[in-house]
Amino acid sequence: MQNFDVVVIGAGPGGYVAAIRCAQLGLSTACVESWLNEEGKPALGGTCLNVGCIPSKALLDSSHHFAHMKHEAIEHGITVTGVSIDVNRMITRKAKIVSMLTQGIAGLFRKNKVEWLQGHGRLLSANQIEITPLANAGTEKTIVSAKHIIIATGSVPAKIPPAHVDQDLIVDSTGALCFNQVPRTLGIIGAGVIGLELGSVWKRLGSEVVILEALEDFLAPVDRQIANEAWKTLQKQGLDIRLGAKVTGTGSNNQQVIVTYQDKEGKHQFNVDKLIVCVGRKPNTEGLGADECGLILDERGFIEVDEHCRTNLPNVYAIGDVVRGPMLAHKASEEGVAVAERIAGRTGHMNYAAIPWVIYTWPEIAWVGMTEQELKDAGINYRCGVFPFAASGRARAMGETGGGMVKILGDAKTDRILGVHVIGPNASELIAEAVLAMEFDGSTEDIARTIHAHPTLAEAMHEAALAVDGRPVHI
Ligand code: FAD
Ligand code: NAD
């Protein structure tokens, strides 16, 4: 039987990063991974690299270029005629990016001497794992032992009974990343992160998109002012988002999906060429052996952990989507690093109050910390500064006249930054400054005193910080 200091189960951004860091810290490390890619070959990288963050951003970028050339280049005096989309080429480009990056992780494993164990891992006890080989790789199970185990088995799409995913007419996010043509009409269930990102991709390429959202509030977790701005902009782009819509059933007719739903006005029905179901994700503990070895899950199926990602079993940790907290790749990776450091006897650091969120629509939406409603609900006195991109010279020069803003919330007494919310061009990059400021326990005055290059979009962050104190210059 092989023995390791650490065995990681799952090689998504949580697991592969944890494994690499463990190995860097001198621990003998193996990582068990059961993923098979589209060609049926074993692959590392998990949801994020194979069917999540990376492929979705590749398609968002391709479709952004297309929409820009079609609708916006003219504003710059550029006449582009005959713009068309070759969907197969776009999908092939995405597949190449995925393949290059997942192979890159295999290279990092070799470089750091992480042993990649291909197969499905099942806990036998707090220090033994049984590995079932992948399809076509034999049938003989092996058992490995480990002084420490890190579970990073991620999440899978949630299902709803009225819309059974067949990956043909009704697809989940994975299916929606590989359509071989632009659906003329596209239905989406769930106006969350995936619904808006993938809805944007196919809308830009020409689909008529209807999104059904069960809640009455649009983007419920987002700051209301930002969500309202996003609502206006996405409506203008032609996304038909229907709130308070409960899907009651689906059927098919002539290669189309018939969708029925109910809202406060009554029952409705429409037909679409494709339907994407993206109503959230659920923790993946299937076949992990949790029950048999007494690993405690919470009532929603997440592995229960303390603030240091320790499970109830000695020396068994769990990280990423399979535990509480936001389902984000960077959260999973940081937990992985923190756990590796702790196993190696060092101090692991994980600041749950400063995890950035980004929704990669255009304009992008990004935030960190608390929303204005959360501050009100918690009875915290705050000051607020807002700066609109309409007043940013750089945004104007870029042709980014679609609205948007930076909003900063600071403690009324201490001026400590409590939340930063951005909707606008490159919000995904702009938010990094706010996260760093919060990581350093910074004040809005710290950002206000920081010299920002001109002309940049980041000046909007500077002006919003000045606005907290009622002294913005350019509005
Ligand atoms: P995963 O990435 O899910 O990896 C878990 C791995 O464990 C998988 O490879 C699985 O095969 C393996 N596994 C599971 N069980 C076993 C077992 N018993 N034995 C062996 N192997 C096992 N997040 C962002 O931060 N930014 C984004 O832009 C973003 N975009 C996304 C877009 C889409 C369409 C989707 C679906 C998700 C997106 N996410 C994004 C979320 C992100 O992908 C996840 O938060 C992240 O992948 C979680 O990492 P993880 O390591 O916890 O799990
Ligand atoms: P989500 O939680 O973001 O959105 C799901 C939406 O579906 C919610 O608004 C919910 O109210 C709605 N919904 C639930 N049941 C419904 C029903 N029966 N009918 C209609 N609407 C319904 O989940 P998601 O979009 O599936 O994404 C899953 C997770 O993946 C995200 O929460 C996020 O953690 C991660 N992700 C992150 C990014 C990013 O960071 N840019 C991108 C994609 C996914």
XYZ file of C-alpha atoms and ligand atoms in Angstrom:
572
model
C 0.000 0.000 0.000
C 1.310 3.489 -0.918
C 1.632 5.907 2.007
C 1.601 9.683 1.696
C 1.767 12.617 4.069
C -1.243 14.086 2.261
C -3.814 12.740 -0.172
C -6.129 15.275 -1.804
C -9.420 14.050 -3.296
C -10.362 16.229 -6.279
C -8.157 18.323 -8.556
C -10.260 21.443 -9.121
C -8.868 24.850 -8.124
C -9.237 23.844 -4.474
C -7.612 20.412 -4.697
C -4.852 20.968 -7.241
C -3.662 24.153 -5.539
C -3.718 22.442 -2.118
C -1.728 19.503 -3.533
C 0.909 21.722 -5.135
C 1.319 23.812 -1.974
C 1.607 20.665 0.202
C 4.338 19.338 -2.092
C 6.132 22.709 -2.077
C 6.149 22.501 1.706
C 7.986 19.175 1.549
C 5.055 16.832 2.173
C 4.735 13.673 0.052
C 1.470 14.319 -1.774
C -0.960 12.524 -4.077
C -4.129 13.835 -5.696
C -6.998 11.509 -6.678
C -9.085 12.747 -9.608
C -11.906 11.048 -11.535
C -12.545 13.635 -14.309
C -12.736 12.406 -17.902
C -12.725 15.096 -20.575
C -14.819 15.204 -23.772
C -12.373 12.784 -25.417
C -12.715 10.376 -22.496
C -9.202 11.152 -21.247
C -8.328 11.820 -17.588
C -7.993 15.564 -16.917
C -7.096 17.808 -14.011
C -8.581 21.239 -13.226
C -12.098 20.282 -12.090
C -15.178 22.320 -12.908
C -13.267 25.580 -13.141
C -10.911 24.646 -15.953
C -12.991 22.062 -17.798
C -16.577 23.354 -17.744
C -16.633 26.505 -15.613
C -14.630 29.690 -15.212
C -12.220 29.276 -18.118
C -14.449 28.000 -20.950
C -17.227 30.441 -20.012
C -14.807 33.368 -20.053
C -13.387 32.212 -23.413
C -16.897 32.372 -24.896
C -17.663 35.667 -23.153
C -14.532 37.175 -24.691
C -15.262 35.788 -28.181
C -18.853 37.011 -28.104
C -17.749 40.394 -26.731
C -15.424 40.862 -29.731
C -18.252 39.899 -32.069
C -20.748 42.325 -30.512
C -18.159 45.090 -30.421
C -17.350 44.725 -34.116
C -20.974 44.503 -35.058
C -22.396 47.341 -33.014
C -19.674 49.545 -31.561
C -16.726 49.691 -33.968
C -18.692 52.180 -36.065
C -18.544 54.682 -33.171
C -14.764 54.646 -33.496
C -15.021 55.374 -37.224
C -14.331 51.756 -38.105
C -16.609 50.271 -40.721
C -16.756 46.510 -40.533
C -18.887 44.669 -43.042
C -19.827 41.029 -43.317
C -19.227 40.228 -39.650
C -20.277 36.663 -38.963
C -19.685 34.056 -36.312
C -18.195 30.621 -36.937
C -19.532 28.830 -33.852
C -17.489 25.684 -34.408
C -14.274 27.691 -34.577
C -15.218 29.611 -31.423
C -15.929 26.338 -29.587
C -12.706 24.776 -30.878
C -10.731 27.788 -29.620
C -12.357 27.353 -26.203
C -11.523 23.625 -26.186
C -7.876 24.359 -27.033
C -7.592 26.826 -24.153
C -9.085 24.258 -21.767
C -6.789 21.521 -23.012
C -3.674 23.717 -22.744
C -4.502 24.809 -19.204
C -5.474 21.365 -17.895
C -2.286 19.892 -19.354
C -0.445 22.754 -17.682
C -1.663 21.485 -14.316
C -0.380 18.008 -15.135
C 2.969 19.706 -15.822
C 2.826 21.528 -12.476
C 2.104 18.208 -10.741
C 5.191 16.670 -12.381
C 7.322 19.703 -11.510
C 6.243 19.639 -7.863
C 6.221 15.823 -7.606
C 2.530 15.519 -6.826
C 1.407 12.006 -7.702
C -1.756 12.037 -9.852
C -3.893 9.020 -8.919
C -6.475 8.551 -11.690
C -9.716 7.178 -10.334
C -12.610 7.729 -7.966
C -11.647 8.164 -4.327
C -13.712 6.827 -1.434
C -12.898 7.333 2.221
C -12.444 4.083 4.101
C -11.367 5.801 7.300
C -9.672 9.003 8.455
C -6.435 7.825 6.855
C -7.312 5.370 4.107
C -8.762 5.949 0.657
C -9.951 3.356 -1.807
C -9.415 4.230 -5.480
C -11.626 2.788 -8.207
C -9.942 2.996 -11.622
C -11.490 5.071 -14.405
C -13.460 3.496 -17.261
C -11.179 1.391 -19.508
C -8.376 1.459 -16.945
C -8.969 -1.927 -15.379
C -11.152 -2.954 -12.477
C -8.698 -3.503 -9.686
C -9.242 -1.128 -6.777
C -6.280 0.122 -4.799
C -5.996 1.507 -1.298
C -3.660 4.328 -0.298
C -2.999 5.661 3.172
C -2.373 9.239 4.261
C -1.486 11.077 7.449
C -3.766 13.901 6.279
C -6.649 13.950 3.796
C -8.014 17.023 2.026
C -11.443 16.599 0.436
C -11.987 18.957 -2.517
C -14.732 17.179 -4.448
C -16.476 20.382 -5.571
C -20.047 20.751 -6.735
C -22.432 19.710 -9.493
C -25.403 21.518 -11.113
C -28.619 21.480 -9.063
C -31.622 19.863 -10.747
C -35.306 20.789 -10.795
C -38.068 18.272 -11.531
C -39.961 20.334 -14.171
C -36.902 20.594 -16.434
C -35.034 17.318 -16.869
C -31.583 17.907 -18.390
C -30.983 15.678 -21.458
C -27.909 17.664 -22.719
C -29.678 17.956 -26.078
C -32.663 20.302 -25.955
C -32.474 20.934 -22.216
C -28.923 21.472 -21.035
C -27.041 22.522 -17.918
C -24.104 24.957 -17.940
C -21.808 22.277 -19.389
C -24.101 21.709 -22.384
C -24.505 25.453 -22.903
C -20.737 25.813 -23.378
C -20.743 23.661 -26.510
C -23.771 24.446 -28.691
C -22.768 23.806 -32.306
C -24.862 26.682 -33.605
C -26.456 29.817 -32.230
C -29.936 28.838 -31.017
C -32.481 31.173 -32.625
C -34.392 31.183 -29.362
C -32.947 30.333 -25.973
C -34.682 29.899 -22.634
C -32.770 30.042 -19.365
C -34.047 29.019 -15.940
C -32.289 31.066 -13.235
C -31.112 34.679 -13.565
C -28.045 34.057 -11.393
C -24.391 34.258 -12.306
C -24.423 31.472 -14.912
C -27.765 32.541 -16.430
C -26.555 36.092 -16.976
C -23.093 35.135 -18.229
C -24.197 32.409 -20.649
C -27.321 34.392 -21.569
C -24.996 37.256 -22.537
C -22.807 34.977 -24.674
C -25.656 33.647 -26.819
C -27.581 36.941 -26.881
C -24.525 38.736 -28.284
C -24.265 36.080 -30.979
C -27.884 36.588 -32.002
C -30.192 34.396 -29.870
C -33.463 35.750 -28.586
C -33.053 35.065 -24.866
C -35.785 34.693 -22.224
C -34.611 34.201 -18.625
C -37.019 32.988 -15.956
C -36.145 33.828 -12.369
C -38.144 32.454 -9.447
C -37.401 35.357 -7.104
C -39.094 38.754 -7.346
C -35.746 40.482 -6.741
C -33.194 40.668 -9.525
C -29.687 39.598 -8.399
C -30.808 39.285 -4.788
C -27.301 38.982 -3.246
C -26.055 42.132 -5.006
C -26.205 45.703 -3.660
C -29.628 47.071 -4.736
C -28.275 50.188 -6.455
C -25.871 48.066 -8.509
C -28.524 45.421 -9.248
C -30.933 48.139 -10.459
C -28.248 49.535 -12.769
C -27.514 46.007 -14.058
C -31.215 45.427 -14.656
C -31.510 48.596 -16.795
C -28.395 47.805 -18.826
C -29.183 44.137 -19.451
C -32.763 45.024 -20.460
C -31.338 47.545 -22.937
C -29.142 44.792 -24.361
C -32.324 42.824 -25.045
C -32.185 40.131 -22.357
C -35.826 39.388 -21.552
C -35.656 38.629 -17.822
C -38.940 37.643 -16.161
C -38.979 37.809 -12.356
C -41.212 35.870 -9.975
C -41.502 33.149 -12.626
C -41.929 29.578 -11.380
C -41.337 26.947 -14.051
C -44.121 24.392 -13.898
C -43.184 22.079 -16.735
C -41.326 21.425 -19.963
C -42.096 19.325 -23.003
C -40.824 19.005 -26.539
C -42.303 19.475 -29.975
C -40.514 19.528 -33.353
C -37.062 19.815 -31.848
C -38.184 22.676 -29.627
C -38.708 22.879 -25.875
C -42.101 23.996 -24.616
C -41.707 25.834 -21.324
C -44.608 26.577 -19.015
C -44.337 28.859 -16.040
C -46.471 30.737 -13.572
C -46.088 34.276 -12.275
C -48.455 36.569 -10.402
C -50.288 37.338 -13.649
C -51.061 33.677 -14.325
C -49.827 30.816 -16.481
C -47.601 31.318 -19.534
C -46.054 29.148 -22.214
C -43.365 29.664 -24.839
C -41.194 27.596 -27.174
C -37.413 27.751 -27.479
C -34.743 25.916 -29.472
C -32.672 25.263 -26.354
C -33.238 25.584 -22.622
C -30.451 26.050 -20.081
C -31.106 25.046 -16.471
C -28.828 26.974 -14.100
C -30.546 27.166 -10.730
C -27.479 26.853 -8.509
C -25.022 24.082 -7.698
C -24.935 21.476 -4.958
C -21.999 20.000 -3.031
C -20.593 16.808 -4.513
C -20.142 13.998 -2.015
C -21.416 11.200 -4.233
C -19.594 7.929 -3.620
C -17.241 9.587 -1.152
C -18.100 7.186 1.656
C -19.105 9.976 4.035
C -21.823 7.981 5.813
C -19.736 4.826 6.174
C -16.865 6.589 7.877
C -18.949 9.027 9.916
C -18.035 12.238 8.075
C -20.645 14.804 9.107
C -22.537 16.752 6.425
C -24.825 19.696 7.178
C -28.541 19.760 6.334
C -27.804 21.066 2.801
C -25.263 18.325 2.067
C -22.095 20.400 2.561
C -19.276 18.751 4.508
C -19.316 20.401 7.928
C -16.047 22.196 8.738
C -14.768 24.683 11.316
C -13.085 27.992 10.456
C -9.868 26.098 9.674
C -11.617 23.717 7.220
C -11.300 20.814 9.698
C -13.999 18.141 9.459
C -15.151 16.055 12.425
C -12.652 13.305 11.442
C -9.110 13.745 12.772
C -6.664 15.100 10.152
C -9.364 15.223 7.482
C -9.995 18.644 5.957
C -12.492 19.825 3.336
C -12.276 22.889 1.093
C -13.932 24.671 -1.845
C -17.447 24.193 -3.195
C -18.074 21.109 -1.046
C -18.037 23.268 2.127
C -19.901 26.402 3.271
C -19.169 29.802 1.755
C -19.263 31.155 -1.776
C -18.771 28.680 -4.634
C -15.845 30.500 -6.205
C -12.575 29.188 -7.613
C -10.382 31.709 -5.771
C -12.092 30.909 -2.454
C -11.413 27.191 -3.043
C -7.752 27.832 -3.910
C -7.125 30.071 -0.914
C -8.668 27.510 1.429
C -6.398 24.914 -0.199
C -3.297 26.978 0.495
C -4.386 27.760 4.061
C -4.972 24.057 4.828
C -1.638 23.031 3.267
C 0.159 25.599 5.426
C -1.563 24.336 8.562
C -0.739 20.703 7.810
C 2.894 21.748 7.418
C 2.758 23.365 10.847
C 2.560 26.948 9.591
C -0.166 29.576 9.950
C -2.898 29.389 7.320
C -4.668 32.617 6.436
C -8.179 32.913 5.026
C -10.120 36.177 5.199
C -13.747 35.349 4.435
C -14.686 39.036 4.746
C -12.586 39.977 1.729
C -13.569 37.538 -1.006
C -14.316 39.312 -4.293
C -17.264 38.362 -6.493
C -17.420 39.062 -10.216
C -20.209 38.580 -12.737
C -18.673 38.712 -16.207
C -21.531 40.367 -18.061
C -20.730 43.590 -19.893
C -20.578 45.895 -18.088
C -19.018 43.650 -15.473
C -20.322 43.553 -11.912
C -17.876 43.118 -9.026
C -18.012 43.545 -5.309
C -16.362 42.797 -1.999
C -17.651 43.147 1.542
C -21.097 44.203 2.664
C -23.943 45.690 0.648
C -25.822 48.813 1.731
C -28.856 46.705 2.736
C -26.685 44.413 4.865
C -25.245 47.426 6.677
C -28.734 48.797 7.297
C -29.976 45.417 8.526
C -26.982 45.111 10.868
C -27.588 48.644 12.209
C -24.098 49.799 11.196
C -23.697 53.524 10.552
C -21.953 54.112 7.258
C -21.025 56.764 4.761
C -21.387 56.155 1.033
C -19.523 57.547 -1.966
C -20.590 56.953 -5.570
C -18.807 57.927 -8.763
C -20.433 57.276 -12.171
C -18.334 56.069 -15.134
C -20.194 58.658 -17.238
C -17.854 61.199 -15.586
C -14.694 59.147 -16.255
C -12.504 60.486 -19.068
C -11.055 57.035 -19.715
C -14.469 55.359 -19.906
C -15.546 58.016 -22.429
C -12.352 57.585 -24.477
C -12.972 53.825 -24.565
C -16.521 54.398 -25.779
C -17.873 52.923 -22.565
C -20.910 55.119 -22.227
C -23.218 52.397 -20.948
C -23.490 53.819 -17.434
C -22.177 52.134 -14.326
C -20.529 53.323 -11.152
C -18.158 52.666 -8.287
C -19.777 52.701 -4.863
C -17.790 52.652 -1.631
C -19.249 52.133 1.827
C -17.176 53.167 4.841
C -17.807 53.015 8.579
C -19.256 56.373 9.698
C -17.037 56.498 12.764
C -13.778 54.754 11.862
C -13.907 55.239 8.054
C -12.909 51.562 7.661
C -13.969 50.221 4.244
C -16.995 47.950 4.673
C -17.957 47.248 1.081
C -17.064 48.218 -2.479
C -19.403 47.661 -5.419
C -18.624 48.243 -9.061
C -20.657 47.955 -12.234
C -18.726 49.052 -15.266
C -16.010 48.209 -17.771
C -13.275 45.945 -16.366
C -14.907 45.850 -12.922
C -13.274 42.405 -12.519
C -9.845 44.049 -12.490
C -10.839 47.232 -10.631
C -12.142 45.317 -7.624
C -8.626 44.034 -6.802
C -7.663 47.438 -5.392
C -10.649 47.379 -3.050
C -9.909 43.802 -1.924
C -6.314 44.746 -1.137
C -7.467 47.819 0.776
C -9.875 45.681 2.817
C -7.200 43.029 3.404
C -5.076 45.777 4.971
C -8.094 46.968 6.990
C -7.879 50.192 5.003
C -10.046 53.280 5.221
C -11.795 55.122 2.406
C -9.299 57.907 3.115
C -6.462 55.481 2.243
C -7.903 55.076 -1.257
C -8.639 58.813 -1.456
C -4.975 59.618 -0.687
C -3.604 57.072 -3.159
C -2.452 58.589 -6.453
C -4.207 56.882 -9.357
C -2.794 57.169 -12.887
C -4.647 59.367 -15.341
C -6.548 58.593 -17.447
C -7.645 55.224 -16.039
C -10.869 53.552 -15.038
C -9.324 53.187 -11.577
C -9.721 56.935 -11.103
C -13.410 56.176 -10.570
C -12.396 54.205 -7.442
C -10.383 57.218 -6.256
C -13.266 59.624 -6.891
C -15.777 57.333 -5.147
C -13.477 57.301 -2.101
C -13.317 61.094 -2.197
C -17.114 61.140 -2.519
C -17.452 59.233 0.778
C -16.109 62.389 2.412
C -18.187 64.684 0.181
C -15.220 65.964 -1.845
C -15.189 64.339 -5.295
C -13.571 66.564 -7.920
C -15.157 65.464 -11.177
C -18.849 65.357 -10.230
P -14.360 21.550 -8.569
O -13.737 22.516 -9.491
O -15.783 21.184 -8.809
O -13.460 20.243 -8.622
C -13.790 19.092 -7.933
C -13.035 17.939 -8.575
O -13.155 16.796 -7.744
C -13.584 17.535 -9.932
O -12.530 17.504 -10.857
C -14.166 16.150 -9.711
O -14.001 15.298 -10.842
C -13.318 15.654 -8.565
N -13.973 14.643 -7.746
C -15.164 14.728 -7.122
N -15.390 13.629 -6.381
C -14.312 12.839 -6.533
C -13.937 11.578 -5.998
N -14.717 10.941 -5.113
N -12.760 11.040 -6.379
C -11.948 11.685 -7.253
N -12.240 12.895 -7.766
C -13.400 13.464 -7.398
N -15.897 30.634 -10.140
C -15.143 31.746 -10.165
O -14.495 32.072 -9.153
N -15.072 32.542 -11.275
C -15.759 32.242 -12.411
O -15.673 32.969 -13.399
C -16.559 31.075 -12.419
N -17.248 30.729 -13.513
C -17.967 29.559 -13.520
C -18.691 29.238 -14.664
C -19.436 28.083 -14.697
C -20.210 27.732 -15.951
C -19.459 27.218 -13.556
C -20.253 25.949 -13.598
C -18.766 27.549 -12.413
C -18.017 28.727 -12.380
N -17.323 29.112 -11.242
C -16.591 30.277 -11.247
C -17.340 28.305 -10.009
C -16.043 27.473 -9.919
O -15.917 26.668 -11.057
C -16.058 26.634 -8.654
O -16.277 27.450 -7.527
C -14.736 25.901 -8.481
O -14.449 25.084 -9.577
C -14.749 25.070 -7.193
O -13.527 24.423 -7.057
P -13.389 23.054 -6.252
O -11.949 22.683 -6.352
O -14.012 23.187 -4.932
O -14.279 22.004 -7.051
P -26.904 31.189 -8.705
O -27.192 30.835 -7.314
O -25.971 32.292 -8.997
O -28.254 31.528 -9.472
C -29.326 30.638 -9.540
C -30.581 31.451 -9.759
O -31.620 30.559 -10.077
C -31.002 32.213 -8.519
O -31.278 33.549 -8.859
C -32.254 31.474 -8.057
O -33.188 32.317 -7.421
C -32.783 30.947 -9.376
N -33.630 29.773 -9.262
C -33.490 28.716 -8.414
N -34.468 27.803 -8.639
C -35.225 28.292 -9.650
C -36.373 27.817 -10.338
N -36.919 26.634 -10.044
N -36.886 28.589 -11.324
C -36.335 29.783 -11.644
N -35.248 30.280 -11.013
C -34.694 29.545 -10.045
O -26.438 29.822 -9.397
P -25.838 29.530 -10.832
O -26.014 30.692 -11.735
O -26.361 28.203 -11.214
O -24.306 29.377 -10.510
C -23.874 28.465 -9.498
C -22.694 28.992 -8.787
O -21.534 28.866 -9.598
C -22.767 30.471 -8.451
O -23.477 30.710 -7.276
C -21.333 30.819 -8.287
O -20.948 30.481 -6.986
C -20.646 29.925 -9.295
N -20.342 30.695 -10.504
C -19.551 31.799 -10.386
C -19.267 32.576 -11.506
C -18.410 33.791 -11.347
O -17.732 33.903 -10.324
N -18.386 34.705 -12.309
C -19.804 32.246 -12.745
C -20.631 31.129 -12.814
C -20.891 30.366 -11.691
